[in-house]
Amino acid sequence: MNGVPAQRSGPQDAAAAHDDLTVVVLSPTDPMSRGQLRRMAELAREEGMRVRWEEARGGPTAPLRTIGGLSSLLRRADRIVIGDPFSRYVQLLLTVARARDLVVVDDGTATMEFVAQLGSGERLVRWHRRGSRPGARDLIFAPFAASARRRLTPARGRTVEVFSAMPVQAPEAVTVTPNTFGWTRARFGPPRLTKGADMVGTSLVETGVVDPERYLEAVAALARTHGVTRYFAHRRESPEKLRTLHLRTGLEIVRPDLPLELIARRGPVGRTVLSFPSTVVHTLPPALAGTGVRVLACDIDPGWLTEKASPRARGFLADVTGTARDAHGLRMVAA
């Protein structure tokens, strides 16, 4: 569920695993996310997968229609692969499932938090909301979330696997399989390298973690220092912020129609890629291995955080870049 094809060791292995695989896309409302998922759905079909596109959020009756339409498929499945264990929609669908094998396929930073919460027995909540008081919707949905959490916990007759490029220390009963981006490297590239540097955007402003003005100042400073010419926007960054960023810095704003790992492998891409704490400080190094591209990580200064930032935010963001430095030898830079 969530519609991102798993990146296994290579095309031959992938093709063999797709004989009885259906990819279900629970389509979001955000236009950029929808566009990326449409392109990923095309790639999945090219790899021999069946793709089922669900307008899961298309009106008040859509959830009931989607759940009703998927119930039979979920009950029959021996293995279910999900892309976002924090999604309320996914958690709700898990209460219908009877699969013996559950696999979480996610290269997002949220995977680190998911595994930590699974090991500690905490309720599943996204890292930027951790420490905040549950809202009314959280309380209403709590029984379903608790049920999903039990389904995502290994037990007799049920296995749980995490397939990710992120550094995770899972509970003993959870299997962790590293994503080495073998399929991506075999399918795309190597890319042509440009002389300038590229920067990867983040949605930390949109999630209320980082102050907008401080973020714009940091991007401008990094662009001047490192010769950045292009800014690859996160799919959740607001058009208003990106417009302001372009006017202030002159950077070319690129809104990728595929995940950045595929965009970078297809090229062209800068010889240097800068990123704030995000998924790409862990995924770009293996995806671009052997290309000569250097990935630099910029920590978030504690002074950039907003009053709304959760108590967990500072430590979590530092963990993201710190573990990337240890795992991939990334150089850290300051804005």
Short mmCIF file of C-alpha atoms in Angstrom, two decimals, residues 52 54-71 89:
data_model
loop_
_atom_site.label_atom_id
_atom_site.label_comp_id
_atom_site.label_asym_id
_atom_site.label_seq_id
_atom_site.Cartn_x
_atom_site.Cartn_y
_atom_site.Cartn_z
CA ARG A 52 -4.56 -0.43 -8.57
CA GLU A 54 -7.57 4.23 -5.44
CA GLU A 55 -9.02 7.73 -5.09
CA ALA A 56 -9.02 7.07 -1.37
CA ARG A 57 -9.53 10.70 -0.39
CA GLY A 58 -11.93 11.72 -3.14
CA GLY A 59 -14.91 12.84 -1.06
CA PRO A 60 -16.69 11.85 2.16
CA THR A 61 -17.70 8.37 0.92
CA ALA A 62 -14.28 7.53 -0.55
CA PRO A 63 -12.80 5.89 2.60
CA LEU A 64 -15.71 3.47 2.99
CA ARG A 65 -15.68 2.70 -0.72
CA THR A 66 -11.92 2.10 -0.72
CA ILE A 67 -11.95 -0.10 2.38
CA GLY A 68 -14.89 -2.10 1.06
CA GLY A 69 -13.20 -2.59 -2.30
CA LEU A 70 -9.91 -3.72 -0.77
CA SER A 71 -11.23 -5.92 2.05
CA TYR A 89 -5.54 5.08 6.31
#
